[in-house]
PDB file of C-alpha atoms in Angstrom:
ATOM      1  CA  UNK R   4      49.369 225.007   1.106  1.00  0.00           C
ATOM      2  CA  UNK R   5      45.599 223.828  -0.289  1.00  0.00           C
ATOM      3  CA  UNK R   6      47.470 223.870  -3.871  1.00  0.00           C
ATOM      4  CA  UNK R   7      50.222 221.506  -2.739  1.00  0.00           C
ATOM      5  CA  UNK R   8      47.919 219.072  -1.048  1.00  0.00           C
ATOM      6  CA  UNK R   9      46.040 219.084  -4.747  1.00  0.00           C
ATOM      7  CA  UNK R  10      49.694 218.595  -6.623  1.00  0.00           C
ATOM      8  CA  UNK R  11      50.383 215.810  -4.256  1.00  0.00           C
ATOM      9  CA  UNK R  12      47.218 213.872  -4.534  1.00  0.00           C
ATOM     10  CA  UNK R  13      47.184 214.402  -8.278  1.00  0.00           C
ATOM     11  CA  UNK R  14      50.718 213.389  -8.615  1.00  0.00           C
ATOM     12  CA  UNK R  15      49.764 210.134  -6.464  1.00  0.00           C
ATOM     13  CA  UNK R  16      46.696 208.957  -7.933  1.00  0.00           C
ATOM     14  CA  UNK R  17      48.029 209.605 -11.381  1.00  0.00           C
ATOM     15  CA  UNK R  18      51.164 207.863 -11.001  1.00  0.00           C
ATOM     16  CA  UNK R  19      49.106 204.687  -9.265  1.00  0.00           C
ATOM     17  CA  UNK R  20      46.792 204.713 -12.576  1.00  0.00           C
ATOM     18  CA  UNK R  21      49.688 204.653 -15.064  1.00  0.00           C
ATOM     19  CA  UNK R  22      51.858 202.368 -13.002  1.00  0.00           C
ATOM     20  CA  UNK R  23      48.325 199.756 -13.113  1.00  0.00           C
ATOM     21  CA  UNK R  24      47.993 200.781 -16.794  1.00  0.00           C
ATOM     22  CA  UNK R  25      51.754 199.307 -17.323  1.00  0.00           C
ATOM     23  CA  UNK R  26      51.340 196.235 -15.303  1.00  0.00           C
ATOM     24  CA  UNK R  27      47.982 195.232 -17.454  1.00  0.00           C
ATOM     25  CA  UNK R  28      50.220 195.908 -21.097  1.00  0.00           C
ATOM     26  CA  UNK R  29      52.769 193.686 -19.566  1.00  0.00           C
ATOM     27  CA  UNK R  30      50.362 191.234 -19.145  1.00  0.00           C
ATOM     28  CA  UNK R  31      49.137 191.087 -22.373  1.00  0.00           C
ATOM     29  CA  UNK R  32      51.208 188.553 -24.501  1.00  0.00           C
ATOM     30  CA  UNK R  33      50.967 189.922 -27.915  1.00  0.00           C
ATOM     31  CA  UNK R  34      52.109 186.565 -29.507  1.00  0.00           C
ATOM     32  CA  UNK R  35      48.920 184.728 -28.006  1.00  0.00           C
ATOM     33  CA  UNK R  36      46.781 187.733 -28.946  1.00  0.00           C
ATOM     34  CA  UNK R  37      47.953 187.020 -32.857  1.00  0.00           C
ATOM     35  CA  UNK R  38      47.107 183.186 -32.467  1.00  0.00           C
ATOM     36  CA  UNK R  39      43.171 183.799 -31.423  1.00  0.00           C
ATOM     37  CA  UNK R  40      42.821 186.966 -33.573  1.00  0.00           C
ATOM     38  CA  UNK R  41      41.889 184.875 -36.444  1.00  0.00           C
ATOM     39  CA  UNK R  42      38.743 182.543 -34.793  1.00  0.00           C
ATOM     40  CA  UNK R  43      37.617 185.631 -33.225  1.00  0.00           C
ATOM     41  CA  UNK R  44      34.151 187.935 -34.600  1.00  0.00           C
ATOM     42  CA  UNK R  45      32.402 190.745 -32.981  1.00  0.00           C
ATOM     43  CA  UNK R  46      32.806 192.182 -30.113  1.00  0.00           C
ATOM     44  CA  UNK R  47      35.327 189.653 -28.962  1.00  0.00           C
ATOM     45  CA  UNK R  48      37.764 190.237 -31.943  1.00  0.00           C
ATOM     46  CA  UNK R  49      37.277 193.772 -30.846  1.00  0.00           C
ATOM     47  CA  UNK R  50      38.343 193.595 -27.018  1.00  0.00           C
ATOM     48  CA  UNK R  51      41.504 191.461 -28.321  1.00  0.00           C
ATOM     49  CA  UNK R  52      42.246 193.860 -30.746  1.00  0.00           C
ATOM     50  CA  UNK R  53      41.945 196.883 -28.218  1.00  0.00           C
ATOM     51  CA  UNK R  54      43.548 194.827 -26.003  1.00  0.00           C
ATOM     52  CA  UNK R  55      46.436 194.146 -28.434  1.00  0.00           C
ATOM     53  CA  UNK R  56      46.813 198.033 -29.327  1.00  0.00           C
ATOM     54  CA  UNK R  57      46.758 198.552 -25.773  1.00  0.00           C
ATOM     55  CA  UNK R  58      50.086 195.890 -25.442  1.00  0.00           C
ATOM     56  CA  UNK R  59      51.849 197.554 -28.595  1.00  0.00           C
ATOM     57  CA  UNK R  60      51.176 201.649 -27.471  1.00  0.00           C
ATOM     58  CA  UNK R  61      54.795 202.148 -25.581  1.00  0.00           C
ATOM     59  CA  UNK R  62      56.815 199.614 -27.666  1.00  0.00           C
ATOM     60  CA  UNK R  63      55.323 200.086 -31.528  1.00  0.00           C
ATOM     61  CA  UNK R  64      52.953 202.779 -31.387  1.00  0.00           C
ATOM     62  CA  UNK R  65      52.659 203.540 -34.840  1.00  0.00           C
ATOM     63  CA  UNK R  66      51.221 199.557 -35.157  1.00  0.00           C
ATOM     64  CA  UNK R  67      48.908 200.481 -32.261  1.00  0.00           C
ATOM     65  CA  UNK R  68      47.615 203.343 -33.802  1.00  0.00           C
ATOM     66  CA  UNK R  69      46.927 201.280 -36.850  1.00  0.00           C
ATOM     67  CA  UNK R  70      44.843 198.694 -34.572  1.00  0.00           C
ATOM     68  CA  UNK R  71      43.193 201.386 -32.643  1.00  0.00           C
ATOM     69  CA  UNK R  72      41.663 203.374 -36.085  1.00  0.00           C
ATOM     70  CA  UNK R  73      40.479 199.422 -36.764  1.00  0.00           C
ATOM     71  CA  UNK R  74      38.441 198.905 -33.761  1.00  0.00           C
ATOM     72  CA  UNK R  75      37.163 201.912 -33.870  1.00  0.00           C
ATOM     73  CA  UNK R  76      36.060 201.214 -37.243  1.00  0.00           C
ATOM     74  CA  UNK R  77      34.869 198.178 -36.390  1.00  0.00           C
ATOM     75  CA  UNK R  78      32.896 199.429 -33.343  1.00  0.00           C
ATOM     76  CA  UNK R  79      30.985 201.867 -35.353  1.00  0.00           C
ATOM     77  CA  UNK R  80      30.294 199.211 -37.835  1.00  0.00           C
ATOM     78  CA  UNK R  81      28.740 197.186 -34.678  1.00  0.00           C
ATOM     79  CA  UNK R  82      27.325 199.752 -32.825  1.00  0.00           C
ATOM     80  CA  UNK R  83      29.526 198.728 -30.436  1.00  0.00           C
ATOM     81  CA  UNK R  84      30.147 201.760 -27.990  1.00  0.00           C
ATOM     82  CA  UNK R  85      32.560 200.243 -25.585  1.00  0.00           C
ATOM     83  CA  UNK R  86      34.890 199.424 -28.338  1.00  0.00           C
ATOM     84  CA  UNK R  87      34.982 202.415 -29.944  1.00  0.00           C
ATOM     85  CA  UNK R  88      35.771 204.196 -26.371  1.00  0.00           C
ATOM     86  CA  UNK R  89      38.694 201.456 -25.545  1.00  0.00           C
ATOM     87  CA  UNK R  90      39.905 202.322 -29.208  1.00  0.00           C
ATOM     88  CA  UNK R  91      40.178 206.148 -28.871  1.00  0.00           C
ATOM     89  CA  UNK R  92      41.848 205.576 -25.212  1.00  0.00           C
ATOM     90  CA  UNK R  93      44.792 203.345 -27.060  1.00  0.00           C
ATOM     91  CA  UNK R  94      44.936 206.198 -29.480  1.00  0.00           C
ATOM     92  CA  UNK R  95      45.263 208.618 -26.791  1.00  0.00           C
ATOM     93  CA  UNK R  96      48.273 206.436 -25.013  1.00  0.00           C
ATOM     94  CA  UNK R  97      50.049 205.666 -28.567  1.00  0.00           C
ATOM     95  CA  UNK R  98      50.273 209.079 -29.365  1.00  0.00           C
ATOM     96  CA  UNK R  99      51.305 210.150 -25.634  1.00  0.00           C
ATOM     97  CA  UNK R 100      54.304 207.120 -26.040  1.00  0.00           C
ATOM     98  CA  UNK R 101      54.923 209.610 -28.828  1.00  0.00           C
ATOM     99  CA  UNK R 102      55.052 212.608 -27.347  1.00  0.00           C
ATOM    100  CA  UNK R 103      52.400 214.250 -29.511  1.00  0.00           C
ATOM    101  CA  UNK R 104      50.196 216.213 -26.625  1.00  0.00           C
ATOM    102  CA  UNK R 105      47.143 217.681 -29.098  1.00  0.00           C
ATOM    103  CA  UNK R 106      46.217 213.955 -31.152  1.00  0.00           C
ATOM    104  CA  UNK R 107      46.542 212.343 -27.326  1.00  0.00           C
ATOM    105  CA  UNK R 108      44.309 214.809 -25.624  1.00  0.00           C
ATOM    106  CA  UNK R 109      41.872 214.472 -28.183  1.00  0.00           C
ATOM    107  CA  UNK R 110      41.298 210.898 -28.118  1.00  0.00           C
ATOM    108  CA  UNK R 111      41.350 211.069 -24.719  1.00  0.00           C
ATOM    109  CA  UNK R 112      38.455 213.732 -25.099  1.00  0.00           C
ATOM    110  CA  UNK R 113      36.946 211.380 -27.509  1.00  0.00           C
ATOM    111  CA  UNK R 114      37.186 208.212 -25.150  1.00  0.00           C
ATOM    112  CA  UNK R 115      35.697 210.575 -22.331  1.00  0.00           C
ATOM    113  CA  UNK R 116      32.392 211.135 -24.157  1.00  0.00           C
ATOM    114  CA  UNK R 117      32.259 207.595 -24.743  1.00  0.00           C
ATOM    115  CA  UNK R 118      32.920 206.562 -21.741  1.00  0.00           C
ATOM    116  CA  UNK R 119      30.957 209.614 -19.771  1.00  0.00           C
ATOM    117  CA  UNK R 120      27.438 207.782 -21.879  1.00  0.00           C
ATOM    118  CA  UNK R 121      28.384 204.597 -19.938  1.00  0.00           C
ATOM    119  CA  UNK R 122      27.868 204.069 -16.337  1.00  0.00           C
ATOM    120  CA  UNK R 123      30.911 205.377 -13.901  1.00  0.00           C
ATOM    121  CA  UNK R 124      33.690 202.615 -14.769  1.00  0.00           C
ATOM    122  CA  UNK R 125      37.776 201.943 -14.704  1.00  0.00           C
ATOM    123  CA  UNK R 126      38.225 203.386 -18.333  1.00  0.00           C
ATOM    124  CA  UNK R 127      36.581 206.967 -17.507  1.00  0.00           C
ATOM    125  CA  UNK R 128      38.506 207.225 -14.066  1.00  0.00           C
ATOM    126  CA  UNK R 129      41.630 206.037 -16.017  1.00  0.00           C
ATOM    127  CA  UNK R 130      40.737 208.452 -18.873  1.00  0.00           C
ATOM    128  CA  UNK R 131      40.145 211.287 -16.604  1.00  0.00           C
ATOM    129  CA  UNK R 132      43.423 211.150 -15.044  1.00  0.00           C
ATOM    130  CA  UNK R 133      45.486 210.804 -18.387  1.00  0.00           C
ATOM    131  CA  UNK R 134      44.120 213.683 -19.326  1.00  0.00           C
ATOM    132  CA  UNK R 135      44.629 215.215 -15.754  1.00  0.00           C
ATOM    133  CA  UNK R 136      48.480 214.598 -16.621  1.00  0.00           C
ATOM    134  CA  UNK R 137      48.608 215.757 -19.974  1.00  0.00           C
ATOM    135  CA  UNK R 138      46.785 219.113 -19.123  1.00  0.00           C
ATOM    136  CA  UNK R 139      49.482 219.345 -16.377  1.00  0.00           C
ATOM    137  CA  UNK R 140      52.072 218.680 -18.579  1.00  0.00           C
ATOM    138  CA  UNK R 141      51.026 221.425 -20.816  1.00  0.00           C
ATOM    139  CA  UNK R 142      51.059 223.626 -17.552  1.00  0.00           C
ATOM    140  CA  UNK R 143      47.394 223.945 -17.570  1.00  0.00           C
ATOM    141  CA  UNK R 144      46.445 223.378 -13.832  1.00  0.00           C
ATOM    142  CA  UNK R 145      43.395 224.144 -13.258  1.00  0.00           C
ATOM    143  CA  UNK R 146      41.773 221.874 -15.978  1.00  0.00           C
ATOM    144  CA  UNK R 147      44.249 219.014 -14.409  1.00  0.00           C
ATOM    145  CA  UNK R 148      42.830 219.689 -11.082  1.00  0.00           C
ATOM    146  CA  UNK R 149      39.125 220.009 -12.656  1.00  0.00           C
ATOM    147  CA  UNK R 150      40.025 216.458 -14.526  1.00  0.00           C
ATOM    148  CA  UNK R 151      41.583 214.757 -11.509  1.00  0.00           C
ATOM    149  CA  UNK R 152      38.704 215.365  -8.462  1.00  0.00           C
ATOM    150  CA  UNK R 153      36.389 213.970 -11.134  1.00  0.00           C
ATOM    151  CA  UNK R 154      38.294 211.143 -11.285  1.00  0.00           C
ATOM    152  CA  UNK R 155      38.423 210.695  -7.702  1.00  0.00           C
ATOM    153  CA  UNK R 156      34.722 211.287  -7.501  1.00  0.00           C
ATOM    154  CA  UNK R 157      34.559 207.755  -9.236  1.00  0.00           C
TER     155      UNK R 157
END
């Protein structure tokens, strides 16, 4: 019974996260993203660049991928933590839009010590629970559970 309860509540707070995680790549409208890229330096060419891999991960992963590495790049350049974290978590959901489990659970693992140096925020609970799903896609349960009530601890 105590291991349905923990099925249900991951299967709930997972599903909330990814159906969020849609809604905000929705909202991002690529074309505008393009215009600004130009004018922008720093760490505000990075966010819209993360923020443009994070648009392009369901519908052109492979380009997404290609922005990701950048800001990454970019963000070690800068010293720029955040951005590198926000980078390896669009890796993660690229190749997971791909179906490729092992390069999306280790960005993931590479966003979560990122984000895990950073106070508690949205991107470690969100990158806690996509890795929650992926370990219980690849029928590893426990570590789903272990990855889930640590989300829910944030």
């Amino acid at each position: 019974m105590k291991r349905k309860i923990l099925i249900i509540l991951l299967c709930s707070s997972i599903l909330s996260t990814t159906a969020q995680l849609a809604w905000e790549m929705e909202e991002i409208n690529v074309d505008s993203l393009q215009q600004v890229l130009p004018g922008l330096k720093g760490t505000e060419k990075i966010d819209a660049l993360n923020k443009l891999s994070l648009a392009l991960c369901r519908d052109d992963p492979d380009s997404s991928i290609t922005i990701a590495q950048n800001t990454i790049a970019l963000s070690k350049q800068g010293s720029y933590v955040e951005g590198q974290g926000d980078g390896y978590f669009n890796l993660g959901m690229a190749y997971a839009f791909m179906d490729s489990l092992k390069p999306s659970i280790i960005n993931y693992l590479n966003a979560l010590r990122i984000y895990e140096g950073i106070e508690p925020s949205n991107e470690l609970a969100e990158t806690l629970l996509e890795l929650s799903l992926l370990n219980w896609i690849a029928g590893r349960y426990e570590t789903a559970r272990k990855y889930c009530s640590k989300a829910k601890d944030i």
